[in-house]
Short mmCIF file of C-alpha atoms in Angstrom, two decimals:
data_model
loop_
_atom_site.label_atom_id
_atom_site.label_comp_id
_atom_site.label_asym_id
_atom_site.label_seq_id
_atom_site.Cartn_x
_atom_site.Cartn_y
_atom_site.Cartn_z
CA MET A 1 0.00 0.00 0.00
CA SER A 2 3.02 2.33 0.23
CA SER A 3 2.60 3.33 -3.41
CA TYR A 4 -0.68 5.06 -2.58
CA SER A 5 -1.06 8.50 -1.06
CA GLU A 6 -1.75 9.01 2.61
CA ALA A 7 -5.28 10.16 1.78
CA VAL A 8 -6.02 6.96 -0.14
CA GLN A 9 -4.55 4.80 2.62
CA LEU A 10 -6.63 6.68 5.20
CA THR A 11 -9.77 6.08 3.13
CA ARG A 12 -8.96 2.40 3.09
CA GLU A 13 -8.56 2.29 6.88
CA LEU A 14 -11.88 4.10 7.35
CA VAL A 15 -13.69 1.71 5.00
CA GLN A 16 -12.37 -1.20 7.05
CA ILE A 17 -14.27 0.13 10.11
CA PRO A 18 -17.96 -0.85 9.72
CA THR A 19 -20.35 2.00 10.57
CA GLU A 20 -23.64 0.74 9.18
CA ASN A 21 -26.68 2.80 10.10
CA PRO A 22 -28.95 1.47 11.58
CA ASN A 23 -27.20 -1.89 11.97
CA GLY A 24 -24.43 -0.59 14.22
CA THR A 25 -22.80 2.55 15.58
CA GLU A 26 -20.02 4.88 14.61
CA LEU A 27 -18.20 4.44 17.93
CA GLU A 28 -15.11 2.59 16.67
CA CYS A 29 -14.74 5.08 13.83
CA SER A 30 -15.19 8.01 16.22
CA LYS A 31 -12.38 6.68 18.38
CA PHE A 32 -10.14 6.20 15.32
CA VAL A 33 -10.81 9.73 14.03
CA GLU A 34 -10.32 11.31 17.44
CA SER A 35 -6.99 9.50 17.95
CA TRP A 36 -5.85 10.41 14.43
CA LEU A 37 -6.65 14.10 14.91
CA ARG A 38 -5.05 14.32 18.35
CA LYS A 39 -1.68 13.52 16.77
CA LEU A 40 -1.74 16.79 14.80
CA GLU A 41 0.09 19.88 15.99
CA ASN A 42 -1.86 23.02 16.92
CA VAL A 43 -5.21 21.25 16.52
CA SER A 44 -7.65 21.13 19.43
CA VAL A 45 -10.02 18.19 19.50
CA ARG A 46 -13.25 17.74 21.43
CA THR A 47 -16.04 15.18 21.41
CA GLN A 48 -19.79 15.61 21.52
CA LYS A 49 -21.91 12.74 22.80
CA VAL A 50 -25.13 12.70 20.79
CA GLU A 51 -26.45 9.33 21.97
CA GLU A 52 -25.01 6.30 23.70
CA SER A 53 -22.03 5.09 21.61
CA ARG A 54 -22.64 7.86 19.05
CA ILE A 55 -20.11 10.70 19.21
CA ASN A 56 -19.32 13.66 16.95
CA ILE A 57 -15.64 14.61 16.69
CA ILE A 58 -14.81 18.33 16.40
CA ALA A 59 -11.30 19.53 15.51
CA LYS A 60 -10.27 23.19 15.40
CA TYR A 61 -7.23 24.98 14.00
CA ALA A 62 -7.13 28.60 15.13
CA GLY A 63 -6.82 31.34 12.54
CA ILE A 64 -5.45 34.84 12.92
CA SER A 65 -8.88 36.47 13.35
CA SER A 66 -11.60 35.02 15.54
CA SER A 67 -13.99 37.73 14.30
CA LEU A 68 -14.23 36.24 10.80
CA PRO A 69 -16.80 33.46 10.27
CA PRO A 70 -15.01 30.10 10.59
CA LEU A 71 -14.63 27.63 7.75
CA VAL A 72 -16.27 24.33 8.67
CA ILE A 73 -15.71 21.06 6.78
CA ILE A 74 -18.14 18.31 7.77
CA ALA A 75 -18.09 14.62 6.84
CA HIS A 76 -20.27 11.87 8.28
CA MET A 77 -18.94 8.57 9.54
CA ASP A 78 -22.04 6.41 9.15
CA THR A 79 -22.94 4.43 6.02
CA VAL A 80 -26.01 2.62 4.82
CA PRO A 81 -26.06 -1.16 5.52
CA VAL A 82 -24.42 -3.74 3.30
CA GLU A 83 -27.05 -5.47 1.17
CA GLY A 84 -27.00 -7.78 -1.83
CA ASN A 85 -24.23 -9.97 -3.19
CA TRP A 86 -20.88 -8.19 -3.45
CA SER A 87 -17.99 -9.41 -5.59
CA VAL A 88 -15.53 -7.87 -3.09
CA ASP A 89 -15.33 -7.69 0.69
CA PRO A 90 -17.51 -4.67 1.58
CA PHE A 91 -15.12 -3.84 4.41
CA GLY A 92 -11.90 -4.83 2.68
CA GLY A 93 -10.96 -1.54 1.07
CA GLU A 94 -9.55 -3.35 -1.96
CA ILE A 95 -7.98 -1.23 -4.70
CA ILE A 96 -8.51 -2.58 -8.21
CA ASP A 97 -7.69 -0.67 -11.41
CA GLY A 98 -7.59 2.69 -9.67
CA LYS A 99 -10.82 2.17 -7.74
CA LEU A 100 -11.12 1.69 -3.98
CA TYR A 101 -14.04 -0.61 -3.14
CA GLY A 102 -16.13 -0.98 -0.02
CA ARG A 103 -19.24 0.18 1.77
CA GLY A 104 -18.87 3.91 2.30
CA SER A 105 -15.89 4.26 -0.03
CA CYS A 106 -17.90 6.79 -2.04
CA ASP A 107 -20.46 7.87 0.59
CA MET A 108 -18.45 9.02 2.34
CA LYS A 109 -15.32 7.55 3.93
CA SER A 110 -13.27 9.08 1.08
CA GLY A 111 -14.84 12.47 1.77
CA LEU A 112 -14.07 12.03 5.46
CA ALA A 113 -10.47 11.20 4.62
CA CYS A 114 -10.26 14.35 2.46
CA ALA A 115 -11.52 16.49 5.33
CA LEU A 116 -9.05 14.95 7.77
CA MET A 117 -6.14 15.23 5.34
CA THR A 118 -6.95 18.89 4.70
CA MET A 119 -6.59 19.56 8.41
CA LYS A 120 -3.33 17.59 8.44
CA GLN A 121 -1.91 19.56 5.51
CA VAL A 122 -2.65 22.82 7.32
CA SER A 123 -1.22 21.52 10.58
CA ASP A 124 1.94 20.02 9.08
CA SER A 125 2.77 23.23 7.21
CA ASN A 126 1.81 25.44 10.16
CA THR A 127 -0.24 27.52 7.73
CA LYS A 128 -1.36 30.96 8.91
CA LEU A 129 -5.08 31.08 8.24
CA SER A 130 -7.21 34.21 8.23
CA ARG A 131 -10.08 32.44 9.97
CA ASP A 132 -10.61 29.43 12.25
CA LEU A 133 -10.85 26.05 10.53
CA TYR A 134 -13.10 23.28 11.88
CA VAL A 135 -13.17 19.70 10.67
CA ILE A 136 -16.09 17.70 12.03
CA ALA A 137 -16.79 13.97 11.77
CA SER A 138 -20.50 13.49 12.39
CA ILE A 139 -22.87 10.65 13.20
CA ASP A 140 -26.28 9.68 11.79
CA GLU A 141 -26.28 11.61 8.52
CA GLU A 142 -27.91 8.59 6.87
CA GLY A 143 -30.70 8.55 9.47
CA PRO A 144 -34.08 10.27 9.03
CA TYR A 145 -33.33 12.81 11.76
CA MET A 146 -29.65 13.52 11.00
CA LYS A 147 -28.95 13.66 14.73
CA GLY A 148 -25.26 14.55 14.46
CA ALA A 149 -25.85 17.75 12.50
CA VAL A 150 -28.84 18.72 14.62
CA ALA A 151 -26.81 18.28 17.81
CA LEU A 152 -24.11 20.61 16.45
CA VAL A 153 -26.77 23.30 16.00
CA ASP A 154 -28.61 22.64 19.27
CA GLU A 155 -25.42 22.93 21.32
CA LYS A 156 -24.26 25.96 19.29
CA ILE A 157 -20.94 24.34 18.39
CA ILE A 158 -20.98 25.98 14.95
CA PRO A 159 -21.50 29.76 14.67
CA LYS A 160 -24.58 30.71 12.64
CA ASP A 161 -22.46 32.59 10.09
CA ALA A 162 -19.95 29.79 9.44
CA LEU A 163 -18.85 28.90 5.91
CA LEU A 164 -19.99 25.29 5.53
CA ILE A 165 -18.53 22.57 3.30
CA ALA A 166 -19.74 18.96 3.12
CA THR A 167 -17.30 16.59 1.43
CA GLU A 168 -20.05 14.33 0.06
CA PRO A 169 -19.57 12.69 -3.37
CA THR A 170 -20.04 15.30 -6.11
CA ASN A 171 -17.57 13.86 -8.62
CA ALA A 172 -15.28 16.79 -7.73
CA THR A 173 -17.87 19.33 -8.90
CA LEU A 174 -19.24 22.16 -6.77
CA ALA A 175 -22.83 21.54 -5.65
CA THR A 176 -24.63 24.78 -4.85
CA ALA A 177 -28.18 23.45 -4.54
CA HIS A 178 -29.84 20.67 -2.54
CA LYS A 179 -33.04 18.90 -3.49
CA GLY A 180 -35.68 18.95 -0.80
CA THR A 181 -36.61 15.64 0.78
CA ILE A 182 -39.83 14.87 2.63
CA TRP A 183 -40.80 11.38 3.75
CA TYR A 184 -44.41 10.49 4.46
CA GLU A 185 -46.02 7.50 6.16
CA VAL A 186 -49.62 6.95 5.06
CA ASN A 187 -51.82 4.52 7.00
CA ILE A 188 -55.16 3.57 5.45
CA THR A 189 -57.99 1.95 7.38
CA GLY A 190 -60.69 -0.02 5.60
CA LYS A 191 -62.79 -3.01 6.62
CA SER A 192 -61.94 -6.67 6.25
CA SER A 193 -64.42 -9.13 4.83
CA HIS A 194 -64.50 -12.49 3.08
CA GLY A 195 -63.49 -12.24 -0.56
CA GLY A 196 -66.80 -13.93 -1.48
CA ASN A 197 -68.62 -11.02 0.13
CA ALA A 198 -66.29 -8.24 -0.95
CA HIS A 199 -69.18 -5.77 -0.97
CA LEU A 200 -69.25 -5.98 2.84
CA GLY A 201 -65.66 -4.79 3.10
CA ALA A 202 -63.74 -1.60 2.36
CA ASP A 203 -60.55 -2.28 0.37
CA ALA A 204 -57.67 -0.30 1.94
CA VAL A 205 -55.22 -1.47 -0.73
CA HIS A 206 -57.53 -0.17 -3.46
CA ALA A 207 -57.61 3.19 -1.68
CA ALA A 208 -53.79 3.15 -1.50
CA ALA A 209 -53.58 2.52 -5.24
CA GLU A 210 -55.90 5.44 -5.93
CA ILE A 211 -53.91 7.72 -3.62
CA ILE A 212 -50.56 6.79 -5.16
CA SER A 213 -51.87 7.32 -8.70
CA LEU A 214 -53.27 10.71 -7.74
CA ILE A 215 -50.03 11.81 -6.10
CA LYS A 216 -48.04 10.80 -9.17
CA GLU A 217 -50.38 12.71 -11.46
CA LYS A 218 -50.37 15.82 -9.28
CA VAL A 219 -46.55 15.83 -9.14
CA LYS A 220 -46.39 15.59 -12.94
CA GLU A 221 -48.60 18.69 -13.15
CA LEU A 222 -46.40 20.85 -10.92
CA PRO A 223 -45.03 23.91 -12.75
CA TYR A 224 -41.43 23.56 -11.55
CA HIS A 225 -38.35 22.71 -13.61
CA HIS A 226 -34.99 23.47 -12.04
CA SER A 227 -31.96 24.15 -14.25
CA ILE A 228 -29.95 21.44 -12.47
CA PHE A 229 -32.49 19.03 -11.00
CA GLY A 230 -35.32 19.16 -13.50
CA ALA A 231 -38.80 18.35 -12.19
CA PRO A 232 -39.92 17.27 -8.70
CA ALA A 233 -40.31 13.52 -8.19
CA VAL A 234 -42.07 11.15 -5.83
CA SER A 235 -41.57 7.44 -5.25
CA VAL A 236 -43.17 4.76 -3.09
CA GLY A 237 -40.45 3.27 -0.92
CA THR A 238 -42.43 0.58 0.91
CA ILE A 239 -45.99 -0.73 0.93
CA GLN A 240 -47.72 -3.38 3.04
CA GLY A 241 -51.41 -4.28 3.07
CA GLY A 242 -53.87 -7.07 3.64
CA HIS A 243 -53.42 -10.47 5.27
CA LYS A 244 -54.75 -13.15 2.94
CA THR A 245 -55.68 -13.60 -0.71
CA ASN A 246 -59.35 -14.31 -0.02
CA MET A 247 -59.82 -11.39 2.36
CA VAL A 248 -60.58 -7.76 1.54
CA ALA A 249 -57.68 -5.75 2.93
CA GLY A 250 -58.71 -3.89 6.06
CA SER A 251 -55.48 -1.89 6.28
CA CYS A 252 -52.58 -0.67 4.17
CA ARG A 253 -49.44 1.30 4.93
CA PHE A 254 -46.99 2.90 2.53
CA GLU A 255 -44.06 5.32 2.66
CA LEU A 256 -43.44 8.10 0.16
CA ASP A 257 -40.20 9.82 -0.78
CA PHE A 258 -40.96 13.29 -2.19
CA ARG A 259 -38.03 15.16 -3.80
CA LEU A 260 -38.62 18.90 -4.12
CA VAL A 261 -36.78 21.29 -6.43
CA PRO A 262 -36.37 25.04 -5.86
CA PRO A 263 -38.49 27.10 -5.39
CA MET A 264 -41.09 24.54 -4.25
CA THR A 265 -42.02 24.74 -0.55
CA LYS A 266 -42.69 22.03 1.98
CA GLU A 267 -46.14 23.51 2.56
CA GLU A 268 -47.02 22.96 -1.09
CA ALA A 269 -45.80 19.37 -0.96
CA ASN A 270 -47.78 18.68 2.21
CA GLN A 271 -50.95 20.12 0.69
CA LEU A 272 -50.54 18.04 -2.47
CA VAL A 273 -50.22 14.81 -0.47
CA LYS A 274 -53.11 15.75 1.82
CA GLU A 275 -55.46 16.43 -1.11
CA ALA A 276 -54.49 13.19 -2.90
CA VAL A 277 -55.09 11.11 0.24
CA LEU A 278 -58.51 12.67 0.77
CA GLN A 279 -59.52 12.21 -2.87
CA GLY A 280 -58.20 8.63 -2.98
CA CYS A 281 -60.19 7.60 0.08
CA ASN A 282 -63.28 9.23 -1.40
CA HIS A 283 -62.92 6.83 -4.35
CA VAL A 284 -63.23 3.82 -2.03
CA GLU A 285 -66.19 4.04 0.30
CA ALA A 286 -65.64 3.61 4.04
CA THR A 287 -61.87 4.05 3.93
CA SER A 288 -59.90 6.71 5.78
CA ALA A 289 -56.22 7.57 6.19
CA THR A 290 -53.70 9.34 8.38
CA ILE A 291 -50.50 11.05 7.23
CA GLU A 292 -47.35 11.27 9.34
CA HIS A 293 -43.94 12.69 8.56
CA TYR A 294 -41.05 10.26 8.76
CA GLY A 295 -38.01 12.32 9.65
CA TRP A 296 -37.50 16.05 9.11
CA GLU A 297 -39.43 18.04 6.52
CA ARG A 298 -36.52 19.20 4.35
CA PRO A 299 -37.26 21.85 1.70
CA PRO A 300 -34.86 22.64 -1.17
CA ILE A 301 -31.87 24.79 -0.23
CA GLU A 302 -29.65 26.84 -2.54
CA THR A 303 -26.31 28.49 -1.81
CA SER A 304 -26.43 32.27 -1.59
CA ASN A 305 -25.37 33.80 -4.89
CA ASP A 306 -22.95 36.09 -3.07
CA SER A 307 -21.38 33.36 -0.92
CA SER A 308 -17.61 33.75 -0.80
CA LEU A 309 -17.32 29.94 -0.86
CA ILE A 310 -18.21 29.92 -4.54
CA ASP A 311 -15.36 32.31 -5.32
CA PHE A 312 -12.92 30.36 -3.12
CA PHE A 313 -13.69 27.09 -4.91
CA HIS A 314 -13.49 28.58 -8.39
CA ALA A 315 -10.09 30.10 -7.61
CA ALA A 316 -8.75 27.00 -5.84
CA TYR A 317 -9.87 24.55 -8.51
CA SER A 318 -8.39 26.73 -11.24
CA ASP A 319 -5.10 27.00 -9.34
CA VAL A 320 -4.88 23.23 -8.85
CA THR A 321 -6.13 21.98 -12.23
CA GLY A 322 -5.96 24.91 -14.64
CA PHE A 323 -9.65 24.38 -15.44
CA ARG A 324 -12.92 25.94 -14.33
CA ILE A 325 -14.87 23.97 -11.72
CA GLN A 326 -18.22 22.63 -12.87
CA GLU A 327 -21.20 23.63 -10.72
CA SER A 328 -23.84 21.03 -9.93
CA GLY A 329 -26.59 20.15 -7.49
CA PHE A 330 -26.93 17.55 -4.75
CA PRO A 331 -30.12 15.46 -5.09
CA ALA A 332 -30.45 14.86 -1.36
CA TYR A 333 -29.78 16.51 1.99
CA THR A 334 -26.38 16.70 3.67
CA ASP A 335 -25.20 17.73 7.12
CA VAL A 336 -24.60 21.28 5.86
CA SER A 337 -28.07 21.64 4.36
CA MET A 338 -29.60 20.38 7.60
CA ILE A 339 -27.56 22.98 9.49
CA GLY A 340 -28.72 25.55 6.96
CA LEU A 341 -32.34 24.51 7.47
CA LYS A 342 -32.03 24.88 11.24
CA THR A 343 -30.10 28.18 11.22
CA GLY A 344 -30.99 29.97 7.98
CA ASN A 345 -27.33 29.93 6.89
CA ARG A 346 -26.92 29.71 3.11
CA ASP A 347 -23.11 29.92 2.98
CA LEU A 348 -22.89 26.22 2.21
CA VAL A 349 -21.60 24.00 -0.60
CA VAL A 350 -20.85 20.36 -1.27
CA PHE A 351 -17.59 19.16 -2.82
CA GLY A 352 -16.01 15.75 -2.62
CA PRO A 353 -14.69 12.64 -4.39
CA GLY A 354 -16.85 9.91 -5.87
CA HIS A 355 -19.85 9.78 -8.17
CA LEU A 356 -23.19 9.72 -6.39
CA ASP A 357 -24.30 6.83 -8.63
CA GLN A 358 -21.99 4.67 -6.50
CA ALA A 359 -23.49 5.78 -3.18
CA HIS A 360 -25.44 2.97 -1.46
CA ALA A 361 -24.69 0.64 -4.38
CA ILE A 362 -23.46 -2.95 -4.43
CA ASP A 363 -19.68 -3.01 -5.05
CA GLU A 364 -19.51 0.68 -4.13
CA TYR A 365 -16.24 2.33 -5.13
CA VAL A 366 -14.43 5.65 -5.47
CA ASP A 367 -11.78 6.60 -8.03
CA ILE A 368 -8.62 7.13 -5.98
CA ALA A 369 -7.41 9.93 -8.26
CA GLN A 370 -10.37 12.02 -7.15
CA ILE A 371 -9.41 11.59 -3.49
CA ASP A 372 -6.03 13.23 -4.06
CA LEU A 373 -7.54 15.95 -6.27
CA CYS A 374 -10.11 16.88 -3.64
CA VAL A 375 -7.50 17.11 -0.89
CA GLN A 376 -5.50 19.50 -3.04
CA VAL A 377 -8.51 21.67 -3.85
CA LEU A 378 -9.82 21.73 -0.29
CA THR A 379 -6.42 22.66 1.08
CA GLU A 380 -6.20 25.51 -1.41
CA VAL A 381 -9.73 26.67 -0.48
CA VAL A 382 -8.69 26.78 3.18
CA LYS A 383 -5.60 28.85 2.37
CA LEU A 384 -7.53 31.27 0.12
CA SER A 385 -10.26 31.83 2.69
#
């Protein structure tokens, strides 16, 4: 492994520490990251207990001026679970043909390694920074409540005017917009009866089918088309209903994933779902339904047009590569967008190695060349800021 850069080797070590959410915890990874950071000169390290065995790690390198908003780089330690049949060890960190494989290699152990290595580059060179630099390793980004990011806000660890960077996989492009994400749980109540006397029952699954069709049609009719994301979208993640083939289903439950594009609001999404549920139940006599939110209601978020982060990244990427950085969007929420939602801060961007198509996939991988590129760009951004 000596032929690979320190950043690539660090990614490999992080991949080899399982942090599946919700199958496990990030504790072993938190301990590794804390120990790794404490070896750096002029870097203060603290921990934040969010839940039992779930700990955020916060590292700080002091800049010349404490009055300037700090630069904060955040990367989460948790991954989604390993599922399906892999052709490689999901926790092996194997490198094959320039690709590093493993669960979280793309989302986002490589991004975490980039954040850590950026801090190390600054520390090793004793760089004089204009502003304070934070590097934070968070927990539970893959969970519906993103508890690590929320805890950072609740305990006021990050100033409200901080410049926020998430090193999520953007294929080394600069993401300046986040899709909104709202999850719904819909429970439909009908009335069971024998299939031979179906007229005595109220088919909850039929009502669910009507509701889902109506939601899909209403979303297609929305007047939004974002320059990066295109149109809003909705999908049915899970559905369960009925008990037996020869029984009318007395209940049905399904979960919706609604992806919003700017400038759509969460209120508009909620109203659309509410109307479709009411209309769908009206199609099937004697059925009714309840709607609950599963996780946070997360509207779309865009970076402020005048954010200095955009200028920093354009200059840094040009200095490192000689080319102009491509701007993009992130089709989900990140720790920085959750912080932005809670605080109103819009000085936030996403930049990191790996293509999002690989996130959560079987045989997940990251191109190792992108890891080294992102460390270089991030380090230059820190120096320029």
